[in-house]
Each structure stands twice: as C-alpha cells, then as structure tokens.
CSV table of C-alpha atoms in Angstrom, one decimal:
chain,number,residue,atom,x,y,z
A,1,MET,CA,-5.5,0.4,9.1
A,2,LYS,CA,-8.3,2.7,10.0
A,3,LYS,CA,-9.4,0.4,12.7
A,4,ASN,CA,-5.9,0.3,14.2
A,5,LYS,CA,-5.8,4.1,14.2
A,6,ALA,CA,-9.2,4.3,15.8
A,7,MET,CA,-8.2,1.8,18.5
A,8,ILE,CA,-4.9,3.7,19.2
A,9,ALA,CA,-6.8,7.0,19.4
A,10,GLY,CA,-9.3,5.3,21.8
A,11,PHE,CA,-6.4,4.3,24.1
A,12,VAL,CA,-4.5,7.5,23.9
A,13,LEU,CA,-7.5,9.9,24.3
A,14,PRO,CA,-8.3,9.3,28.0
A,15,CYS,CA,-4.6,9.8,28.9
A,16,THR,CA,-4.4,13.0,26.7
A,17,LEU,CA,-7.6,14.4,28.2
A,18,SER,CA,-6.4,13.7,31.7
A,19,LEU,CA,-3.1,15.4,31.0
A,20,LEU,CA,-4.8,18.5,29.6
A,21,ILE,CA,-7.5,18.8,32.3
A,22,MET,CA,-5.6,17.7,35.4
A,23,TYR,CA,-2.1,19.2,34.6
A,24,LEU,CA,-1.9,21.6,31.7
A,25,TYR,CA,-5.0,23.6,32.4
A,26,PRO,CA,-4.2,24.2,36.1
A,27,VAL,CA,-0.6,25.2,35.2
A,28,ILE,CA,-1.8,27.7,32.6
A,29,ARG,CA,-4.6,29.0,34.9
A,30,THR,CA,-2.1,29.5,37.8
A,31,ILE,CA,0.3,31.5,35.6
A,32,VAL,CA,-2.6,33.7,34.3
A,33,MET,CA,-3.9,34.2,37.8
A,34,SER,CA,-0.5,35.4,39.0
A,35,PHE,CA,-1.1,38.6,36.9
A,36,PHE,CA,-4.5,39.4,38.4
A,37,ALA,CA,-5.9,40.6,41.7
A,38,ILE,CA,-8.2,37.8,42.9
A,39,ASP,CA,-9.9,37.5,46.3
A,40,SER,CA,-10.6,33.8,46.2
A,41,VAL,CA,-9.6,30.8,44.1
A,42,THR,CA,-13.3,30.2,43.5
A,43,ALA,CA,-13.9,33.7,42.1
A,44,SER,CA,-15.2,33.8,38.5
A,45,VAL,CA,-13.0,35.2,35.8
A,46,SER,CA,-15.3,38.2,35.5
A,47,GLU,CA,-14.2,39.2,39.1
A,48,TRP,CA,-10.5,39.2,38.3
A,49,SER,CA,-8.7,42.5,38.1
A,50,PHE,CA,-5.6,42.9,36.1
A,51,ASN,CA,-2.6,43.6,38.3
A,52,GLY,CA,0.4,43.1,36.0
A,53,LEU,CA,3.5,42.4,38.0
A,54,GLY,CA,1.9,43.8,41.2
A,55,ASN,CA,1.5,40.4,42.8
A,56,TYR,CA,5.2,39.6,42.3
A,57,ALA,CA,6.1,43.1,43.7
A,58,ARG,CA,3.9,42.4,46.7
A,59,ILE,CA,5.4,39.0,47.6
A,60,PHE,CA,9.0,40.1,47.1
A,61,GLY,CA,8.3,43.2,49.2
A,62,SER,CA,7.0,41.1,52.0
A,63,ALA,CA,9.5,40.4,54.8
A,64,THR,CA,7.6,37.2,55.7
A,65,TYR,CA,7.9,35.9,52.2
A,66,LEU,CA,11.6,36.7,52.0
A,67,THR,CA,12.1,34.9,55.4
A,68,SER,CA,10.3,31.9,54.0
A,69,LEU,CA,12.4,32.0,50.9
A,70,SER,CA,15.6,32.2,53.0
A,71,ASN,CA,14.4,29.1,55.0
A,72,MET,CA,13.7,27.2,51.8
A,73,LEU,CA,17.1,27.9,50.4
A,74,LYS,CA,18.8,26.8,53.6
A,75,ILE,CA,16.7,23.6,53.6
A,76,TRP,CA,17.6,23.0,49.9
A,77,PHE,CA,21.4,23.8,50.3
A,78,VAL,CA,22.3,22.6,53.8
A,79,GLY,CA,19.7,19.8,53.9
A,80,GLY,CA,20.6,18.7,50.4
A,81,ILE,CA,24.3,18.4,51.2
A,82,LEU,CA,23.5,16.4,54.3
A,83,THR,CA,20.8,14.2,52.8
A,84,LEU,CA,22.5,13.3,49.5
A,85,THR,CA,26.0,12.9,51.1
A,86,ILE,CA,24.7,10.5,53.8
A,87,ALA,CA,22.5,8.7,51.3
A,88,LEU,CA,25.4,8.2,48.9
A,89,LEU,CA,27.7,7.0,51.8
A,90,PHE,CA,25.1,4.4,52.8
A,91,ALA,CA,24.6,3.3,49.2
A,92,VAL,CA,28.3,2.8,48.7
A,93,ILE,CA,28.6,0.8,52.0
A,94,LEU,CA,25.6,-1.4,51.3
A,95,THR,CA,26.8,-2.2,47.8
A,96,SER,CA,30.3,-3.1,49.0
A,97,GLY,CA,29.4,-6.6,49.9
A,98,ILE,CA,28.8,-6.2,53.7
A,99,ARG,CA,26.8,-8.8,55.6
A,100,PHE,CA,23.1,-8.3,56.4
A,101,LYS,CA,22.9,-5.6,53.7
A,102,LYS,CA,19.2,-6.3,53.2
A,103,PHE,CA,18.5,-5.7,56.9
A,104,PHE,CA,20.4,-2.4,56.9
A,105,ARG,CA,18.7,-1.3,53.7
A,106,ALA,CA,15.3,-1.9,55.2
A,107,ALA,CA,16.2,-0.3,58.5
A,108,ILE,CA,17.5,2.9,56.8
A,109,TYR,CA,14.5,3.1,54.5
A,110,LEU,CA,12.0,2.4,57.3
A,111,PRO,CA,11.3,6.1,58.1
A,112,ASN,CA,9.9,6.5,54.6
A,113,VAL,CA,7.3,3.8,55.3
A,114,ILE,CA,6.1,5.6,58.4
A,115,SER,CA,3.6,8.5,58.0
A,116,ALA,CA,5.3,11.8,57.9
A,117,VAL,CA,2.9,13.1,60.5
A,118,ALA,CA,3.8,10.2,62.8
A,119,LEU,CA,7.5,10.7,62.2
A,120,ALA,CA,7.3,14.4,62.9
A,121,THR,CA,5.3,13.8,66.1
A,122,MET,CA,7.8,11.2,67.3
A,123,TRP,CA,10.7,13.7,66.9
A,124,ILE,CA,8.7,16.5,68.6
A,125,GLN,CA,7.3,14.5,71.5
A,126,TYR,CA,10.0,11.8,72.2
A,127,VAL,CA,13.3,13.3,70.9
A,128,TYR,CA,13.1,17.0,71.3
A,129,ASN,CA,10.9,17.3,74.3
A,130,GLN,CA,12.6,19.4,76.9
A,131,ASP,CA,11.3,17.4,79.9
A,132,TYR,CA,11.6,13.8,78.8
A,133,GLY,CA,13.0,13.9,75.3
A,134,LEU,CA,15.8,11.4,74.3
A,135,LEU,CA,18.4,14.1,73.5
A,136,ASN,CA,18.0,15.9,76.9
A,137,ALA,CA,18.0,12.6,78.7
A,138,MET,CA,21.4,11.8,77.0
A,139,LEU,CA,22.8,15.2,78.0
A,140,GLU,CA,21.7,14.7,81.6
A,141,MET,CA,23.4,11.3,81.7
A,142,VAL,CA,26.7,13.1,81.1
A,143,GLY,CA,26.0,15.9,83.5
A,144,LEU,CA,24.9,18.6,81.1
A,145,ASP,CA,21.9,20.8,81.2
A,146,GLY,CA,19.0,20.1,78.8
A,147,VAL,CA,18.5,22.3,75.7
A,148,ARG,CA,15.3,23.9,74.4
A,149,TRP,CA,15.5,22.1,71.1
A,150,LEU,CA,12.1,23.6,70.0
A,151,GLY,CA,13.0,27.1,71.1
A,152,THR,CA,13.0,29.9,68.6
A,153,ASP,CA,16.7,29.8,67.9
A,154,MET,CA,16.9,26.0,67.5
A,155,LYS,CA,13.5,25.1,66.0
A,156,PHE,CA,14.6,25.5,62.3
A,157,TRP,CA,17.6,23.2,62.7
A,158,ALA,CA,15.7,20.7,64.8
A,159,MET,CA,13.0,20.5,62.1
A,160,LEU,CA,15.7,20.2,59.3
A,161,PHE,CA,17.6,17.4,61.1
A,162,ALA,CA,14.4,15.5,61.6
A,163,PHE,CA,13.4,15.9,57.9
A,164,VAL,CA,16.9,14.8,56.8
A,165,PHE,CA,16.6,11.7,59.0
A,166,GLY,CA,13.4,10.7,57.2
A,167,ALA,CA,14.6,11.5,53.7
A,168,VAL,CA,18.0,9.7,53.6
A,169,GLY,CA,16.6,6.2,52.9
A,170,TYR,CA,14.6,7.3,49.8
A,171,TYR,CA,17.6,8.8,48.1
A,172,MET,CA,19.8,6.0,49.2
A,173,LEU,CA,17.7,3.5,47.3
A,174,ILE,CA,18.0,5.6,44.1
A,175,PHE,CA,21.8,5.8,44.5
A,176,ILE,CA,21.9,2.0,45.1
A,177,SER,CA,20.0,1.4,41.9
A,178,GLY,CA,22.6,3.5,40.0
A,179,ILE,CA,25.7,1.8,41.6
A,180,GLU,CA,24.3,-1.7,40.9
A,181,ARG,CA,24.2,-0.8,37.2
A,182,ILE,CA,27.9,-0.1,37.0
A,183,PRO,CA,29.7,-3.2,35.6
A,184,GLN,CA,31.8,-5.0,38.1
A,185,ASP,CA,34.5,-5.5,35.5
A,186,LEU,CA,35.5,-1.8,35.9
A,187,TYR,CA,36.2,-2.3,39.6
A,188,GLU,CA,38.1,-5.5,39.0
A,189,ALA,CA,40.3,-3.8,36.4
A,190,ALA,CA,40.9,-0.9,38.7
A,191,THR,CA,41.8,-3.3,41.6
A,192,ILE,CA,44.3,-5.1,39.3
A,193,ASP,CA,45.8,-1.7,38.4
A,194,GLY,CA,46.3,-1.0,42.1
A,195,ALA,CA,43.5,1.5,42.8
A,196,ASN,CA,42.1,1.4,46.3
A,197,LYS,CA,38.4,1.8,47.3
A,198,ILE,CA,38.6,5.6,47.7
A,199,GLN,CA,40.2,6.0,44.3
A,200,GLN,CA,37.7,3.7,42.7
A,201,PHE,CA,34.9,5.8,44.2
A,202,PHE,CA,36.1,9.1,42.8
A,203,LYS,CA,37.3,7.7,39.5
A,204,ILE,CA,34.6,5.2,38.7
A,205,THR,CA,31.5,5.3,41.0
A,206,LEU,CA,31.0,9.1,41.3
A,207,PRO,CA,31.5,9.9,37.5
A,208,LEU,CA,29.1,7.2,36.5
A,209,LEU,CA,26.4,8.4,38.9
A,210,LYS,CA,26.0,11.8,37.2
A,211,GLY,CA,22.6,10.9,35.9
A,212,ILE,CA,21.5,9.6,39.3
A,213,ILE,CA,22.8,12.7,41.0
A,214,LYS,CA,20.8,14.9,38.6
A,215,THR,CA,17.7,12.8,39.4
A,216,ASN,CA,18.2,13.1,43.1
A,217,LEU,CA,18.8,16.9,42.9
A,218,THR,CA,15.6,17.3,41.0
A,219,PHE,CA,13.6,15.2,43.4
A,220,TRP,CA,15.2,17.0,46.4
A,221,SER,CA,14.3,20.4,44.9
A,222,VAL,CA,10.7,19.3,44.4
A,223,ASN,CA,10.5,18.0,48.0
A,224,THR,CA,12.0,21.3,49.2
A,225,ILE,CA,9.4,23.5,47.6
A,226,THR,CA,6.6,21.3,48.9
A,227,PHE,CA,7.9,21.4,52.5
A,228,PHE,CA,4.5,22.0,54.0
A,229,LEU,CA,3.7,19.3,56.4
A,230,TRP,CA,7.0,19.5,58.4
A,231,SER,CA,6.7,23.3,58.7
A,232,LYS,CA,3.1,23.0,60.0
A,233,MET,CA,3.9,20.2,62.4
A,234,PHE,CA,6.7,22.3,64.1
A,235,SER,CA,4.5,25.4,64.1
A,236,PRO,CA,0.9,24.0,64.3
A,237,VAL,CA,-0.9,27.1,65.7
A,238,SER,CA,0.5,29.9,63.5
A,239,SER,CA,3.3,30.2,61.0
A,240,GLU,CA,6.5,31.2,62.7
A,241,ALA,CA,9.4,33.0,61.1
A,242,SER,CA,11.8,30.2,62.2
A,243,THR,CA,9.9,27.5,60.3
A,244,ILE,CA,7.8,29.2,57.6
A,245,VAL,CA,8.5,28.2,54.0
A,246,PRO,CA,7.1,29.6,50.7
A,247,VAL,CA,4.4,26.9,50.3
A,248,VAL,CA,3.1,27.8,53.8
A,249,TYR,CA,3.2,31.5,53.0
A,250,LEU,CA,1.2,30.6,49.8
A,251,TYR,CA,-1.4,28.7,51.9
A,252,ASP,CA,-1.7,31.6,54.4
A,253,THR,CA,-2.0,34.1,51.5
A,254,VAL,CA,-4.7,32.2,49.6
A,255,PHE,CA,-6.8,30.9,52.5
A,256,GLY,CA,-5.9,33.3,55.3
A,257,SER,CA,-4.1,32.7,58.6
A,258,THR,CA,-4.7,33.0,62.3
A,259,GLY,CA,-5.5,36.6,63.0
A,260,ASN,CA,-5.5,37.5,59.3
A,261,SER,CA,-8.6,36.9,57.2
A,262,GLU,CA,-7.3,38.8,54.1
A,263,ARG,CA,-7.0,36.5,51.1
A,264,ASP,CA,-5.2,37.0,47.8
A,265,ALA,CA,-5.3,34.1,45.4
A,266,GLY,CA,-3.4,36.1,42.8
A,267,ALA,CA,-0.4,36.6,45.1
A,268,GLY,CA,-0.6,32.9,46.0
A,269,ALA,CA,-0.4,32.0,42.3
A,270,ALA,CA,2.6,34.2,42.0
A,271,VAL,CA,4.3,32.3,44.8
A,272,GLY,CA,3.5,29.0,43.0
A,273,VAL,CA,5.0,30.3,39.8
A,274,VAL,CA,8.2,31.4,41.5
A,275,LEU,CA,8.6,28.0,43.1
A,276,ALA,CA,8.1,26.3,39.7
A,277,ILE,CA,10.8,28.6,38.2
A,278,PHE,CA,13.1,27.6,41.0
A,279,VAL,CA,12.9,23.9,40.2
A,280,GLY,CA,13.3,24.7,36.5
A,281,VAL,CA,16.4,26.7,37.1
A,282,VAL,CA,17.9,23.9,39.3
A,283,TYR,CA,17.1,21.3,36.6
A,284,PHE,CA,18.7,23.5,33.9
A,285,ILE,CA,21.8,24.2,35.9
A,286,THR,CA,22.3,20.6,36.9
A,287,ASN,CA,21.9,19.5,33.2
A,288,LYS,CA,24.6,22.0,32.2
A,289,LEU,CA,27.0,21.1,35.0
A,290,LEU,CA,26.5,17.4,35.1
A,291,LYS,CA,26.8,15.9,31.6
A,292,ASP,CA,25.7,12.3,31.2
A,293,ASP,CA,28.5,9.8,31.1
A,294,ASP,CA,29.4,8.3,27.7
A,295,LEU,CA,29.5,4.7,29.0
A,296,GLU,CA,26.7,2.5,27.8
A,297,PHE,CA,25.5,-0.3,30.0
C-alpha cells in the first residue's frame, strides 16, 4: 500500500510542481504586481513601491487604454456574432448529409493550418492592397473606384473581417463535434411529427448545443483578449488607435513603444488582471444564462 502511494506521489509530483511554478506562481505574482509601482518586470521585490489602486486608476484614466478596450469589446461582440453564427451555419450544413462534406470541412478549416502571420500578410498584401488587391480589382471590374481598405477609417473593420475569416473553421469543428453527438432518433421522430429542418434546428439542435456554445464563447473570449498578432500586423510600426487592443497596450506599457521609453510593469500587470476578470465574467454569465441540457447521451 505504501509502495502504491509512493508511486502515485511520484507520478503526481512533477505535474503538481509544474502547475505551481508555471501557472499558479505567475498568476499570484501578476496580481500582486498590479498594486505596486514597478519600472521593469525584472526588478527585484525590494525595488517595488506600493501603489494601491493607482495602477488601475492610471490605465482607466488613459484615453489610449479606453480606446483599446472599446476595440476589444467590438471584436468580442461583433466578431463573436459573425464568427459563431457562420461557424454554426457551416456546421449544420456539413452535418446535413451533403456530398463532399470532408472536402468542404477541410477547405473551411484550412486557414487555421496556415500561420497567422502568413494569413494576415496575405490579406494585407493581396486582398486589401489599394493598387493590386483582390477587392479593388473586383470593384474596378464593375466600374467602381477602389477603396483604401487600410485607411484609418476602414482599417479596424478590415482587420476584424480577416480575423473572422481565419477563425470560423476552428469553431465550426467544435460545433460539428456537438451536433454529431445528438442522437439521430430525435430528428427522425421530429420528421415523423411533421417538423421541418428549421423547426428541428431551433427545437432540437440549438437547445442541445448549449454546452458547446458555452465552450465556444469561452474560447472566443480568450482569443479576443490575446488579440496581439493581428493588431501588430495591421499596425507594424507603432500602435494605432484604430487597431490597438488591451494586450498591445500592455506590451507597450511594460516594454515601451516607439517614441516612448517609459516603462511601468505594475500598470501592465493591472491590464492583465482586468483582462482575466473579463474572461471570468463572461464565463460566469454564460454559465448562468445557458444551463446544460438534461438529455444524457
């Protein structure tokens, strides 16, 4: 018995230590740092100066941070509606028995296989380019003038649409896995009762996907707060108001930005805490609003 306990402890210990060192410690340290004035993330604890809620007051008093927060919320809300709705639509179509569904599934998921940097570059150089981009070429074919898709007033929506294009396939596969778990007997019984496809979707498919919808909402929220690469690809030189998001503001605050060498790791930690709270709130609300279905598979 003692040997078994020792063996179990030996297997569990590496995982426990990894969890404590690589996850729990950084989380606790970040929360503590958010209440101190710290010049650099490498500064020793003895150099920290207690600042209370000063860091939070600073970031919420910054117009740039509020702009980044507004951009993030638009990405989360507008982008979330577009991404999850299109993903669910594709998932329903591909599980309806259409031909070549494996090909379409792979084609829709393909952007997730491509590097995000390569995908963003493709949209910037070959789709949105004002001189030889695909969109302006299509407009010129019908006699319309080209549009500055990467201009200040259009850049945010251009970035968001490109991101949605690349994200749909990932969430589609999660929806497909949920739909395929629903017993076909339910659809057969509904068909016998005279329910059409639309009625079956709203009465059977959608209610039984509550758990999957919660999962996708959580994943989407996490992807929204980590929206770093796309923002930097569309504003590579310096952070622009049209594309800046909180995680980019965090990076600029902690490590400095073009023309601004001032660093504040404490304020950056406060930004990280606010983002974590945002995901927690979304998870809590979705759990309250979307109760798990009672059907057991």
